[in-house]
Every structure is written in structure tokens, then in C-alpha cells.
Amino acid sequence: MSRRTVLALPVAVGLIALALFAQSGCSKSSPTSPYGGGGGGGGGGGGGTVEPFSSGNFTSSNAQGFVHTFTNTGSFGYTCTIHNMPGTINVAASGPDSVTVDIVNFAFSPNPASVKTGGYVHWINTVATAHNVTR
Ligand SMILES: [Cu+2]
């Protein structure tokens, strides 16, 4: 009886210690964990300011579009990540206030498209095939 208690006690203490250790280790490591909101990254591209955007997938024709306003001059490439379709938006100090880019079959039209600084591009998927617009 008493022997059993003596044996069980160290085991219980050990388990508690393990639990505490695991907890503190967990909370300690979370600020540096990969889920801690990384950030950074980016860069790349020579000279031009990176303006990331993502439309998400257009899953039907004409029902959905996507608008992005370009605030910096430069030449900005983008793709449909589903089909690796390349597109380019050229942004200059002067030019149209906005431009509509149709997605027709497996291409952007017009491509490249031009807009002035502060103007926006409106992409419309004209086909039933799912596409997206991602930079
Ligand atoms: Cu596509």
C-alpha cells in the first residue's frame, strides 16, 4: 500500500513537470514559429515598386471581375496562376484613367494594357474557364 504510493508520486510529479515544460516550451517558441506572421519576403524585381494583388479565382464568365488601382509608375507583370498566362500593365504619368482587360480563352486582352498613375485596371473573365489575376 504505502509502497505503491511512494512509487506513484514520482511518476505523477514527473508528468506534471513534463506538462509544464511542454507548455512553456510551446508558448516560448510561438513568437518565432512559422505561424508567427513571417512578413518580409518580397523584394525581387529590378527598380519597380512591387504592388502585389490577387483576385482569387473567377469561377464563371462575366459574373465576376477584379479591380486594382496602380499608384506607382512602372511595368507590372502578373499571371493567371492556374494556367501561367502572362500579362503586363504599364503605368505612366499620363494615360487613360482606367482600362478593362478581358480574359478571353487563355489570354489577357489587351496585353500589355496601359493606365495612368492612380488609375485602375478592371479585369473581366469572359469565358467559363476559371482564371485569376495574381501578382
Ligand atoms: Cu487562367
PDB file of C-alpha atoms and ligand atoms in Angstrom:
ATOM      1  CA  MET A   1       0.000   0.000   0.000  1.00  0.00           C
ATOM      2  CA  SER A   2       2.420   2.626   1.162  1.00  0.00           C
ATOM      3  CA  ARG A   3       4.968   1.323  -1.276  1.00  0.00           C
ATOM      4  CA  ARG A   4       2.566   1.864  -4.119  1.00  0.00           C
ATOM      5  CA  THR A   5       2.056   5.468  -3.093  1.00  0.00           C
ATOM      6  CA  VAL A   6       5.757   6.073  -2.924  1.00  0.00           C
ATOM      7  CA  LEU A   7       6.193   4.734  -6.455  1.00  0.00           C
ATOM      8  CA  ALA A   8       3.263   6.634  -7.922  1.00  0.00           C
ATOM      9  CA  LEU A   9       4.254  10.003  -6.534  1.00  0.00           C
ATOM     10  CA  PRO A  10       7.470  10.481  -8.528  1.00  0.00           C
ATOM     11  CA  VAL A  11       5.672   9.417 -11.695  1.00  0.00           C
ATOM     12  CA  ALA A  12       2.942  11.987 -11.087  1.00  0.00           C
ATOM     13  CA  VAL A  13       5.466  14.717 -10.390  1.00  0.00           C
ATOM     14  CA  GLY A  14       7.333  13.756 -13.498  1.00  0.00           C
ATOM     15  CA  LEU A  15       4.197  14.006 -15.634  1.00  0.00           C
ATOM     16  CA  ILE A  16       3.340  17.417 -14.241  1.00  0.00           C
ATOM     17  CA  ALA A  17       6.853  18.607 -14.862  1.00  0.00           C
ATOM     18  CA  LEU A  18       6.682  17.334 -18.413  1.00  0.00           C
ATOM     19  CA  ALA A  19       3.360  19.071 -18.965  1.00  0.00           C
ATOM     20  CA  LEU A  20       4.699  22.350 -17.626  1.00  0.00           C
ATOM     21  CA  PHE A  21       7.812  22.028 -19.721  1.00  0.00           C
ATOM     22  CA  ALA A  22       5.821  21.347 -22.860  1.00  0.00           C
ATOM     23  CA  GLN A  23       3.546  24.318 -22.168  1.00  0.00           C
ATOM     24  CA  SER A  24       6.322  26.765 -21.531  1.00  0.00           C
ATOM     25  CA  GLY A  25       8.258  25.467 -24.487  1.00  0.00           C
ATOM     26  CA  CYS A  26       5.217  25.942 -26.658  1.00  0.00           C
ATOM     27  CA  SER A  27       4.473  29.495 -25.625  1.00  0.00           C
ATOM     28  CA  LYS A  28       8.120  30.380 -25.751  1.00  0.00           C
ATOM     29  CA  SER A  29       8.575  29.156 -29.282  1.00  0.00           C
ATOM     30  CA  SER A  30       5.404  30.648 -30.735  1.00  0.00           C
ATOM     31  CA  PRO A  31       6.812  34.117 -31.424  1.00  0.00           C
ATOM     32  CA  THR A  32       9.432  32.587 -33.668  1.00  0.00           C
ATOM     33  CA  SER A  33       7.240  29.854 -35.100  1.00  0.00           C
ATOM     34  CA  PRO A  34       6.472  29.844 -38.825  1.00  0.00           C
ATOM     35  CA  TYR A  35       2.892  30.772 -37.928  1.00  0.00           C
ATOM     36  CA  GLY A  36       4.044  33.975 -36.269  1.00  0.00           C
ATOM     37  CA  GLY A  37       3.297  36.112 -39.288  1.00  0.00           C
ATOM     38  CA  GLY A  38       6.595  35.968 -41.131  1.00  0.00           C
ATOM     39  CA  GLY A  39       6.327  39.087 -43.214  1.00  0.00           C
ATOM     40  CA  GLY A  40       9.343  40.289 -45.080  1.00  0.00           C
ATOM     41  CA  GLY A  41       9.921  38.405 -48.264  1.00  0.00           C
ATOM     42  CA  GLY A  42       9.062  40.372 -51.361  1.00  0.00           C
ATOM     43  CA  GLY A  43      11.871  42.251 -52.933  1.00  0.00           C
ATOM     44  CA  GLY A  44      12.803  40.923 -56.310  1.00  0.00           C
ATOM     45  CA  GLY A  45      12.249  42.816 -59.484  1.00  0.00           C
ATOM     46  CA  GLY A  46      14.651  45.491 -60.555  1.00  0.00           C
ATOM     47  CA  GLY A  47      13.680  49.070 -59.803  1.00  0.00           C
ATOM     48  CA  GLY A  48       9.889  48.914 -59.949  1.00  0.00           C
ATOM     49  CA  THR A  49       7.864  49.057 -56.797  1.00  0.00           C
ATOM     50  CA  VAL A  50       6.167  45.760 -56.132  1.00  0.00           C
ATOM     51  CA  GLU A  51       2.410  46.015 -55.966  1.00  0.00           C
ATOM     52  CA  PRO A  52       1.095  42.594 -55.058  1.00  0.00           C
ATOM     53  CA  PHE A  53      -2.515  41.788 -55.767  1.00  0.00           C
ATOM     54  CA  SER A  54      -4.653  38.711 -56.130  1.00  0.00           C
ATOM     55  CA  SER A  55      -8.147  38.393 -57.495  1.00  0.00           C
ATOM     56  CA  GLY A  56      -8.855  34.907 -56.312  1.00  0.00           C
ATOM     57  CA  ASN A  57     -10.344  32.569 -58.876  1.00  0.00           C
ATOM     58  CA  PHE A  58     -13.022  33.760 -61.256  1.00  0.00           C
ATOM     59  CA  THR A  59     -15.187  30.697 -61.445  1.00  0.00           C
ATOM     60  CA  SER A  60     -17.674  31.818 -64.068  1.00  0.00           C
ATOM     61  CA  SER A  61     -17.865  34.093 -67.075  1.00  0.00           C
ATOM     62  CA  ASN A  62     -18.731  37.778 -66.730  1.00  0.00           C
ATOM     63  CA  ALA A  63     -20.258  37.366 -63.305  1.00  0.00           C
ATOM     64  CA  GLN A  64     -17.021  38.353 -61.603  1.00  0.00           C
ATOM     65  CA  GLY A  65     -14.353  40.935 -62.134  1.00  0.00           C
ATOM     66  CA  PHE A  66     -11.420  42.350 -60.273  1.00  0.00           C
ATOM     67  CA  VAL A  67     -10.155  45.897 -59.902  1.00  0.00           C
ATOM     68  CA  HIS A  68      -6.697  47.058 -58.887  1.00  0.00           C
ATOM     69  CA  THR A  69      -5.530  50.654 -58.648  1.00  0.00           C
ATOM     70  CA  PHE A  70      -1.931  51.335 -59.640  1.00  0.00           C
ATOM     71  CA  THR A  71      -0.285  54.050 -57.611  1.00  0.00           C
ATOM     72  CA  ASN A  72       3.265  53.749 -58.929  1.00  0.00           C
ATOM     73  CA  THR A  73       4.694  54.091 -62.395  1.00  0.00           C
ATOM     74  CA  GLY A  74       6.354  51.081 -63.904  1.00  0.00           C
ATOM     75  CA  SER A  75       5.765  47.910 -65.802  1.00  0.00           C
ATOM     76  CA  PHE A  76       3.947  45.329 -63.715  1.00  0.00           C
ATOM     77  CA  GLY A  77       3.737  41.717 -64.745  1.00  0.00           C
ATOM     78  CA  TYR A  78       1.001  39.443 -63.493  1.00  0.00           C
ATOM     79  CA  THR A  79      -0.238  35.955 -64.220  1.00  0.00           C
ATOM     80  CA  CYS A  80      -3.159  33.644 -64.013  1.00  0.00           C
ATOM     81  CA  THR A  81      -1.598  31.144 -61.662  1.00  0.00           C
ATOM     82  CA  ILE A  82      -3.853  28.353 -62.901  1.00  0.00           C
ATOM     83  CA  HIS A  83      -2.595  28.494 -66.475  1.00  0.00           C
ATOM     84  CA  ASN A  84       0.611  30.533 -66.220  1.00  0.00           C
ATOM     85  CA  MET A  85      -0.900  33.152 -68.505  1.00  0.00           C
ATOM     86  CA  PRO A  86       1.357  36.219 -68.563  1.00  0.00           C
ATOM     87  CA  GLY A  87       0.092  39.771 -68.578  1.00  0.00           C
ATOM     88  CA  THR A  88       1.600  43.213 -68.199  1.00  0.00           C
ATOM     89  CA  ILE A  89       0.241  46.549 -67.018  1.00  0.00           C
ATOM     90  CA  ASN A  90       2.238  49.625 -67.927  1.00  0.00           C
ATOM     91  CA  VAL A  91       1.667  52.567 -65.605  1.00  0.00           C
ATOM     92  CA  ALA A  92       2.803  56.034 -66.677  1.00  0.00           C
ATOM     93  CA  ALA A  93       2.258  59.615 -65.567  1.00  0.00           C
ATOM     94  CA  SER A  94      -0.184  60.136 -68.409  1.00  0.00           C
ATOM     95  CA  GLY A  95      -2.647  57.743 -69.974  1.00  0.00           C
ATOM     96  CA  PRO A  96      -6.208  56.526 -69.522  1.00  0.00           C
ATOM     97  CA  ASP A  97      -7.873  56.752 -66.101  1.00  0.00           C
ATOM     98  CA  SER A  98      -8.875  53.127 -66.364  1.00  0.00           C
ATOM     99  CA  VAL A  99      -8.692  50.155 -68.669  1.00  0.00           C
ATOM    100  CA  THR A 100     -10.703  46.975 -68.932  1.00  0.00           C
ATOM    101  CA  VAL A 101      -8.738  43.802 -69.577  1.00  0.00           C
ATOM    102  CA  ASP A 102     -10.800  40.903 -70.849  1.00  0.00           C
ATOM    103  CA  ILE A 103      -9.742  37.344 -70.196  1.00  0.00           C
ATOM    104  CA  VAL A 104     -10.543  35.568 -73.441  1.00  0.00           C
ATOM    105  CA  ASN A 105      -9.928  31.852 -73.565  1.00  0.00           C
ATOM    106  CA  PHE A 106      -6.333  31.688 -72.320  1.00  0.00           C
ATOM    107  CA  ALA A 107      -5.073  35.224 -72.806  1.00  0.00           C
ATOM    108  CA  PHE A 108      -5.465  38.746 -71.436  1.00  0.00           C
ATOM    109  CA  SER A 109      -6.681  41.392 -73.856  1.00  0.00           C
ATOM    110  CA  PRO A 110      -5.317  43.953 -74.322  1.00  0.00           C
ATOM    111  CA  ASN A 111      -1.867  42.834 -73.278  1.00  0.00           C
ATOM    112  CA  PRO A 112       0.029  44.836 -72.347  1.00  0.00           C
ATOM    113  CA  ALA A 113      -2.546  47.290 -71.061  1.00  0.00           C
ATOM    114  CA  SER A 114      -1.801  50.886 -70.095  1.00  0.00           C
ATOM    115  CA  VAL A 115      -3.160  53.132 -67.388  1.00  0.00           C
ATOM    116  CA  LYS A 116      -2.023  56.336 -65.769  1.00  0.00           C
ATOM    117  CA  THR A 117      -0.710  56.641 -62.225  1.00  0.00           C
ATOM    118  CA  GLY A 118      -3.624  56.416 -59.823  1.00  0.00           C
ATOM    119  CA  GLY A 119      -5.784  54.751 -62.449  1.00  0.00           C
ATOM    120  CA  TYR A 120      -7.289  51.325 -62.198  1.00  0.00           C
ATOM    121  CA  VAL A 121      -7.462  48.139 -64.223  1.00  0.00           C
ATOM    122  CA  HIS A 122     -10.671  46.150 -64.347  1.00  0.00           C
ATOM    123  CA  TRP A 123     -10.239  42.533 -65.353  1.00  0.00           C
ATOM    124  CA  ILE A 124     -13.260  40.558 -66.542  1.00  0.00           C
ATOM    125  CA  ASN A 125     -13.320  36.865 -67.232  1.00  0.00           C
ATOM    126  CA  THR A 126     -15.332  36.451 -70.430  1.00  0.00           C
ATOM    127  CA  VAL A 127     -15.211  32.681 -70.522  1.00  0.00           C
ATOM    128  CA  ALA A 128     -16.491  29.862 -68.358  1.00  0.00           C
ATOM    129  CA  THR A 129     -12.984  28.605 -67.624  1.00  0.00           C
ATOM    130  CA  ALA A 130     -11.733  29.585 -64.179  1.00  0.00           C
ATOM    131  CA  HIS A 131      -8.922  32.120 -64.169  1.00  0.00           C
ATOM    132  CA  ASN A 132      -7.298  34.515 -61.741  1.00  0.00           C
ATOM    133  CA  VAL A 133      -5.166  37.626 -61.761  1.00  0.00           C
ATOM    134  CA  THR A 134      -2.186  37.472 -59.438  1.00  0.00           C
ATOM    135  CA  ARG A 135       0.978  39.429 -58.922  1.00  0.00           C
TER     136      ARG A 135
HETATM  137 CU    CU B   1      -6.153  31.115 -66.375  1.00  0.00          CU
END
